Short mmCIF file of C-alpha atoms in Angstrom, two decimals:
data_model
loop_
_atom_site.label_atom_id
_atom_site.label_comp_id
_atom_site.label_asym_id
_atom_site.label_seq_id
_atom_site.Cartn_x
_atom_site.Cartn_y
_atom_site.Cartn_z
CA MET A 1 20.56 6.14 -16.14
CA LYS A 2 22.67 3.30 -17.54
CA THR A 3 22.33 1.86 -21.04
CA LEU A 4 18.68 1.55 -21.99
CA ALA A 5 17.20 -1.93 -21.98
CA PRO A 6 15.89 -3.28 -25.29
CA VAL A 7 12.15 -3.84 -25.59
CA VAL A 8 10.91 -7.22 -26.77
CA LEU A 9 7.34 -7.27 -28.12
CA PHE A 10 5.41 -10.45 -28.94
CA THR A 11 2.56 -10.46 -31.47
CA TYR A 12 0.21 -12.91 -33.11
CA ASN A 13 -3.07 -12.12 -34.86
CA ARG A 14 -4.62 -9.04 -33.24
CA PRO A 15 -3.83 -6.05 -35.47
CA LYS A 16 -6.27 -3.68 -33.72
CA HIS A 17 -4.73 -4.37 -30.32
CA LEU A 18 -1.23 -4.12 -31.76
CA LEU A 19 -1.87 -0.66 -33.21
CA LYS A 20 -2.87 0.64 -29.78
CA THR A 21 0.15 -1.00 -28.16
CA LEU A 22 2.58 0.49 -30.69
CA GLU A 23 1.00 3.95 -30.67
CA ALA A 24 1.31 4.20 -26.89
CA LEU A 25 4.84 2.83 -26.86
CA ARG A 26 5.99 5.31 -29.53
CA ASN A 27 4.64 8.12 -27.35
CA ASN A 28 7.00 7.13 -24.54
CA ASP A 29 9.71 9.64 -23.66
CA LEU A 30 12.54 7.20 -24.44
CA ALA A 31 11.06 5.49 -27.49
CA SER A 32 13.35 7.15 -30.03
CA GLN A 33 16.39 6.00 -28.02
CA THR A 34 15.16 2.42 -27.57
CA GLU A 35 15.96 -0.70 -29.57
CA ILE A 36 12.85 -2.82 -30.15
CA TYR A 37 12.78 -6.50 -31.08
CA ILE A 38 9.44 -7.84 -32.31
CA TYR A 39 8.58 -11.51 -32.67
CA SER A 40 5.56 -12.21 -34.86
CA ASP A 41 4.23 -15.74 -34.51
CA GLY A 42 3.09 -17.60 -37.63
CA SER A 43 -0.53 -18.38 -38.39
CA ARG A 44 -2.02 -21.51 -36.92
CA ASN A 45 -4.72 -22.05 -39.52
CA GLU A 46 -6.33 -20.45 -42.55
CA GLU A 47 -8.63 -18.41 -40.32
CA SER A 48 -5.68 -16.51 -38.83
CA ASN A 49 -3.70 -16.04 -42.08
CA ASN A 50 -5.18 -12.67 -42.99
CA LYS A 51 -4.80 -11.23 -39.51
CA VAL A 52 -1.19 -12.38 -39.22
CA ARG A 53 -0.53 -10.83 -42.63
CA GLU A 54 -2.14 -7.57 -41.45
CA VAL A 55 0.00 -7.62 -38.29
CA ARG A 56 3.14 -7.95 -40.38
CA GLU A 57 2.12 -5.14 -42.70
CA ILE A 58 1.79 -2.91 -39.63
CA LEU A 59 5.21 -3.99 -38.38
CA ASN A 60 6.88 -3.39 -41.74
CA ARG A 61 5.66 0.23 -41.64
CA LEU A 62 6.75 0.79 -38.02
CA SER A 63 8.93 3.78 -37.11
CA GLY A 64 9.69 5.90 -34.07
CA PHE A 65 12.34 3.74 -32.36
CA LYS A 66 16.13 3.81 -32.44
CA ASN A 67 16.28 0.51 -34.29
CA ILE A 68 13.56 -1.99 -35.18
CA HIS A 69 14.33 -5.70 -35.45
CA LEU A 70 11.60 -7.96 -36.84
CA THR A 71 11.41 -11.74 -36.56
CA PHE A 72 8.58 -13.34 -38.49
CA ARG A 73 8.07 -16.96 -37.45
CA GLU A 74 7.46 -19.18 -40.48
CA THR A 75 5.20 -21.49 -38.46
CA ASN A 76 3.01 -21.14 -35.39
CA VAL A 77 5.25 -21.90 -32.42
CA GLY A 78 2.65 -20.77 -29.87
CA LEU A 79 2.75 -17.99 -27.30
CA ALA A 80 4.84 -19.87 -24.73
CA ALA A 81 7.64 -20.88 -27.10
CA ASN A 82 7.62 -17.49 -28.81
CA ILE A 83 8.14 -15.69 -25.50
CA ILE A 84 10.58 -18.14 -23.92
CA ASN A 85 12.81 -18.22 -27.00
CA GLY A 86 12.60 -14.48 -27.66
CA VAL A 87 13.28 -13.38 -24.08
CA THR A 88 16.16 -15.85 -23.76
CA GLU A 89 17.77 -14.65 -26.98
CA ILE A 90 17.62 -10.94 -26.16
CA VAL A 91 18.32 -11.04 -22.42
CA ASN A 92 21.38 -13.22 -23.00
CA LYS A 93 22.63 -10.74 -25.57
CA PHE A 94 22.04 -7.54 -23.59
CA GLY A 95 21.88 -8.69 -19.96
CA LYS A 96 18.47 -7.10 -19.40
CA VAL A 97 15.18 -6.75 -21.23
CA ILE A 98 11.72 -5.13 -21.11
CA VAL A 99 8.93 -7.46 -22.23
CA LEU A 100 5.55 -6.55 -23.72
CA GLU A 101 2.74 -8.36 -25.52
CA ASP A 102 0.41 -6.95 -28.16
CA ASP A 103 -2.46 -6.22 -25.75
CA LEU A 104 -0.72 -3.82 -23.37
CA VAL A 105 -1.06 -0.03 -23.59
CA THR A 106 1.63 1.92 -21.75
CA SER A 107 1.83 5.31 -20.08
CA PRO A 108 4.29 7.82 -21.66
CA TYR A 109 6.52 7.24 -18.62
CA PHE A 110 6.58 3.43 -18.78
CA LEU A 111 9.98 3.07 -20.47
CA LYS A 112 11.59 5.61 -18.15
CA PHE A 113 10.24 3.87 -15.06
CA MET A 114 11.24 0.41 -16.29
CA ASN A 115 14.80 1.44 -17.12
CA GLN A 116 15.21 3.20 -13.78
CA ALA A 117 13.77 0.21 -11.93
CA LEU A 118 16.03 -2.22 -13.80
CA ASP A 119 19.03 -0.10 -12.81
CA THR A 120 17.83 0.21 -9.20
CA TYR A 121 17.37 -3.53 -8.65
CA GLU A 122 20.00 -4.90 -11.01
CA ASN A 123 22.26 -6.11 -8.22
CA LYS A 124 19.51 -7.15 -5.82
CA GLY A 125 19.80 -10.90 -6.24
CA ARG A 126 16.45 -11.71 -4.64
CA ILE A 127 14.50 -9.55 -7.09
CA SER A 128 13.29 -11.63 -10.04
CA GLN A 129 11.90 -8.78 -12.10
CA VAL A 130 10.38 -5.31 -12.13
CA VAL A 131 6.88 -4.65 -13.45
CA GLY A 132 5.21 -1.51 -14.78
CA TYR A 133 1.75 -3.03 -14.45
CA SER A 134 0.32 -2.72 -10.95
CA TYR A 135 -2.86 -3.89 -9.21
CA TYR A 136 -2.28 -2.08 -5.94
CA GLU A 137 -3.42 1.52 -6.19
CA LYS A 138 -6.68 0.99 -4.29
CA ASN A 139 -4.95 -0.86 -1.46
CA SER A 140 -1.61 0.93 -1.34
CA LYS A 141 -2.58 3.22 1.55
CA LYS A 142 -4.44 0.48 3.43
CA TYR A 143 -1.34 -1.71 3.50
CA ASN A 144 1.18 1.16 3.61
CA LEU A 145 2.66 0.32 0.21
CA THR A 146 2.82 3.75 -1.40
CA ASP A 147 6.54 3.30 -2.22
CA GLY A 148 5.95 0.01 -4.02
CA VAL A 149 5.21 -3.65 -3.51
CA LEU A 150 7.36 -6.80 -3.30
CA VAL A 151 5.53 -10.08 -4.03
CA ARG A 152 7.17 -13.48 -4.10
CA GLY A 153 7.31 -15.03 -7.58
CA ALA A 154 6.99 -13.39 -10.99
CA ASP A 155 4.43 -11.70 -13.22
CA CYS A 156 3.75 -11.41 -16.94
CA LEU A 157 2.25 -8.02 -17.88
CA GLY A 158 4.71 -5.28 -18.81
CA TRP A 159 7.82 -6.61 -17.06
CA GLY A 160 11.58 -6.47 -17.18
CA THR A 161 14.34 -8.73 -15.95
CA TRP A 162 18.03 -9.52 -16.11
CA SER A 163 19.98 -12.52 -17.37
CA ARG A 164 20.98 -13.35 -13.78
CA ALA A 165 17.27 -13.86 -12.92
CA TRP A 166 16.04 -15.37 -16.20
CA GLU A 167 18.65 -18.10 -15.95
CA LYS A 168 16.59 -19.41 -13.01
CA PHE A 169 13.64 -20.07 -15.33
CA ASN A 170 12.80 -23.78 -15.35
CA PRO A 171 10.47 -24.87 -18.19
CA ASN A 172 10.03 -28.34 -16.64
CA SER A 173 6.65 -28.15 -14.87
CA SER A 174 7.05 -31.66 -13.45
CA VAL A 175 10.13 -30.63 -11.52
CA LEU A 176 8.44 -27.44 -10.34
CA ILE A 177 5.45 -29.39 -9.03
CA GLU A 178 7.70 -31.87 -7.25
CA GLN A 179 9.66 -29.11 -5.55
CA LEU A 180 6.58 -27.18 -4.40
CA GLU A 181 5.12 -30.33 -2.87
CA LYS A 182 8.41 -31.47 -1.35
CA GLN A 183 8.90 -28.09 0.34
CA ASN A 184 5.24 -27.86 1.47
CA LEU A 185 4.80 -24.62 -0.44
CA VAL A 186 1.56 -25.31 -2.33
CA ASN A 187 -0.67 -23.22 -0.04
CA GLU A 188 1.80 -20.35 0.00
CA PHE A 189 2.20 -20.58 -3.78
CA ASN A 190 -1.60 -20.27 -4.03
CA PHE A 191 -1.54 -17.25 -1.72
CA ASP A 192 -3.62 -18.96 0.97
CA ASN A 193 -5.87 -20.51 -1.69
CA SER A 194 -6.95 -17.13 -3.03
CA TYR A 195 -5.95 -18.30 -6.53
CA ASN A 196 -5.11 -21.84 -7.68
CA TYR A 197 -1.77 -21.31 -9.37
CA PHE A 198 -0.77 -24.86 -8.48
CA GLU A 199 -3.67 -26.26 -10.49
CA MET A 200 -2.51 -24.21 -13.48
CA LEU A 201 0.93 -25.73 -13.10
CA LYS A 202 -0.57 -29.23 -13.05
CA LEU A 203 -2.61 -28.45 -16.17
CA GLN A 204 0.60 -27.27 -17.82
CA ASN A 205 2.27 -30.51 -16.86
CA LYS A 206 -0.62 -32.52 -18.36
CA GLY A 207 -0.40 -30.57 -21.61
CA GLN A 208 -3.89 -29.11 -21.16
CA ILE A 209 -2.58 -25.55 -21.22
CA ASN A 210 0.65 -24.07 -22.57
CA SER A 211 1.75 -21.31 -20.22
CA TRP A 212 5.22 -19.87 -19.94
CA ALA A 213 4.02 -17.48 -17.22
CA ILE A 214 3.02 -20.10 -14.63
CA ARG A 215 6.41 -21.76 -15.04
CA TRP A 216 8.22 -18.43 -14.69
CA MET A 217 6.21 -17.64 -11.57
CA ALA A 218 6.91 -21.05 -10.01
CA SER A 219 10.60 -20.85 -10.90
CA ALA A 220 11.02 -17.47 -9.22
CA PHE A 221 8.87 -18.52 -6.26
CA LEU A 222 11.01 -21.59 -5.57
CA GLU A 223 14.14 -19.42 -5.71
CA GLU A 224 12.56 -17.14 -3.06
CA MET A 225 12.74 -14.23 -5.48
CA TYR A 226 10.38 -11.24 -5.50
CA THR A 227 8.78 -8.96 -8.08
CA TYR A 228 8.91 -5.20 -7.59
CA TYR A 229 5.71 -3.32 -8.49
CA PRO A 230 4.96 0.41 -8.29
CA SER A 231 1.89 1.31 -6.26
CA LYS A 232 0.27 2.80 -9.40
CA SER A 233 0.13 1.19 -12.83
CA LEU A 234 1.90 2.47 -15.94
CA VAL A 235 0.24 -0.16 -18.13
CA ILE A 236 -3.33 -1.16 -18.97
CA HIS A 237 -4.31 -4.60 -20.24
CA ILE A 238 -6.75 -4.39 -23.17
CA GLY A 239 -6.67 -7.99 -24.35
CA ASN A 240 -9.25 -9.80 -22.26
CA ASP A 241 -11.78 -10.20 -25.03
CA SER A 242 -12.96 -12.93 -27.36
CA GLU A 243 -9.77 -12.67 -29.45
CA ALA A 244 -7.51 -13.47 -26.51
CA SER A 245 -5.58 -16.73 -26.33
CA ASN A 246 -6.71 -17.28 -22.75
CA TYR A 247 -10.01 -15.40 -22.70
CA PHE A 248 -12.34 -15.67 -19.73
CA PHE A 249 -15.60 -13.89 -19.13
CA LYS A 250 -15.63 -11.47 -16.20
CA SER A 251 -18.35 -8.88 -15.70
CA LYS A 252 -15.78 -6.57 -14.09
CA ASP A 253 -12.29 -7.28 -15.35
CA PRO A 254 -9.75 -7.00 -12.47
CA LEU A 255 -7.00 -6.48 -15.04
CA ARG A 256 -8.50 -3.15 -16.15
CA VAL A 257 -6.72 -0.83 -13.75
CA PRO A 258 -6.26 2.95 -14.07
CA VAL A 259 -3.08 4.11 -15.81
CA CYS A 260 -0.97 6.73 -14.09
CA GLN A 261 -0.18 9.55 -16.54
CA SER A 262 2.54 11.13 -14.42
CA GLU A 263 6.12 10.07 -13.80
CA ILE A 264 6.81 7.46 -11.11
CA ILE A 265 10.28 7.18 -9.60
CA PRO A 266 11.10 3.63 -8.46
CA LYS A 267 12.03 3.37 -4.80
CA VAL A 268 14.65 1.14 -3.22
CA LEU A 269 12.73 -1.30 -1.02
CA GLU A 270 14.58 -3.60 1.32
CA LEU A 271 13.17 -7.07 1.83
CA ASN A 272 11.95 -7.61 5.36
CA GLU A 273 9.19 -9.70 6.91
CA ASP A 274 6.90 -6.74 7.54
CA LEU A 275 7.01 -5.52 3.92
CA ILE A 276 6.67 -9.08 2.59
CA GLN A 277 3.56 -9.68 4.71
CA ARG A 278 1.90 -6.37 3.80
CA SER A 279 2.61 -7.00 0.12
CA ARG A 280 1.22 -10.52 0.39
CA LEU A 281 -2.01 -9.30 1.98
CA ALA A 282 -2.48 -6.69 -0.75
CA HIS A 283 -1.87 -9.34 -3.41
CA ILE A 284 -4.38 -11.73 -1.83
CA ALA A 285 -6.99 -8.95 -1.79
CA TYR A 286 -6.38 -8.46 -5.52
CA LEU A 287 -6.52 -12.18 -6.36
CA LYS A 288 -9.87 -12.58 -4.64
CA LYS A 289 -11.37 -10.31 -7.30
CA PHE A 290 -10.92 -13.16 -9.80
CA GLN A 291 -13.26 -15.49 -7.95
CA PRO A 292 -16.20 -15.79 -10.39
CA SER A 293 -19.87 -15.37 -9.63
CA LEU A 294 -22.27 -18.20 -10.47
CA LEU A 295 -23.30 -16.43 -13.70
CA GLU A 296 -19.68 -16.03 -14.72
CA LYS A 297 -19.00 -19.72 -14.04
CA ILE A 298 -21.90 -20.72 -16.31
CA ILE A 299 -20.85 -18.36 -19.11
CA ARG A 300 -17.23 -19.50 -18.94
CA LYS A 301 -18.30 -23.13 -19.08
CA VAL A 302 -20.49 -22.56 -22.13
CA TYR A 303 -17.86 -20.42 -23.84
CA GLY A 304 -15.19 -23.05 -23.17
CA LEU A 305 -17.31 -25.73 -24.78
CA LEU A 306 -17.95 -23.52 -27.82
CA ARG A 307 -14.24 -22.75 -28.26
CA LYS A 308 -13.42 -26.44 -28.03
CA SER A 309 -16.10 -27.37 -30.54
CA VAL A 310 -14.76 -25.00 -33.21
CA ASN A 311 -11.09 -25.60 -32.30
CA ILE A 312 -10.05 -21.98 -31.86
CA THR A 313 -8.05 -22.41 -28.68
CA ARG A 314 -4.49 -21.36 -29.35
#
C-alpha cells in the first residue's frame, strides 16, 4: 500500500451523530496511522450555537489518529462551500483524499479498503472516485456484479478521489445544464427517469437548493467518468432524520444498507459496455426505491411547509 490518504471530515451541529462517526472511524485498522482534517462549520443562528459549541468540545478532545487538524469556521459557510473548499485544499496538498460527513458510520475495514481502492484506480483516468458506501448487495448476484460496480458520474457518501479527478469539478450549474442539454444527455443523466437529478441541478441553478454533490455528479458525468463501488457496503448512513440538512420522510430508508464487517479487497474492473450496462441497471433498480408513496408525498409536503415557516432549512 502506498502513502495513506488523509481523511477529511465535515461537521456542523449534530454532536450525537458525530460521536458515532468518530467512534467507528477510530476503530478502523489504519486510524492510528491516518491524518485527519476536520472542518467544523459555524453556527447559522442562535438555535444552533449550543450544538456547534458541543461539536467543537468533542473535536477538541479527539484522539486516536496520527495527527488531528481542526478548522473551526468563524461563520456559517454552508455545507456546499465547507465541502468544496475543504476537499480542494486537502486534495491539492496531498493528491488524494478520503471524504466523510458527520452522519456516516464506517466498518473497521473502511480505511483499508479506501486506501487500496485509491491505489488501484489512481491511474485509471476514467474513474472519478472510489466509494466505500454501496447500494448493490441485494442485486450484485442478479446483475453479476460481485466484484464491484462502475456507475457513470459521482457519489457523496464515504468517498475518495484524486486531484486529477477533482480538478474536473465545475461549480457552475448553468454551464452543466447547458452541456447536458446540448449533448442530449438529460435522460441518461436521470438514469432513464428513475431519479430526477437534472431537476436538482436546475434547482441549484435557481438558488433554491445549495448542493455540491449534484454539481460533482454532473461534472463527472459530462467527463464520462465512473465511480467504483464494492458490491457490499462498508458505510452506513445514519443522518436521514429531522436534524438533517436535506431531510426527507421515507417509511423505509433506502440509504440504510447493511454494513459488511469483514475485509473487502477492491478488484480491478475494466470499463466495457457489458459492465457499464449491468451496473446501470443495478443503479436504476436502487434509484426506484426512492420513488415515494402517496402518504410519503403528503408528509414531505407538510414537513417542507413547516420547515419553511420556522426557517430551519440550512
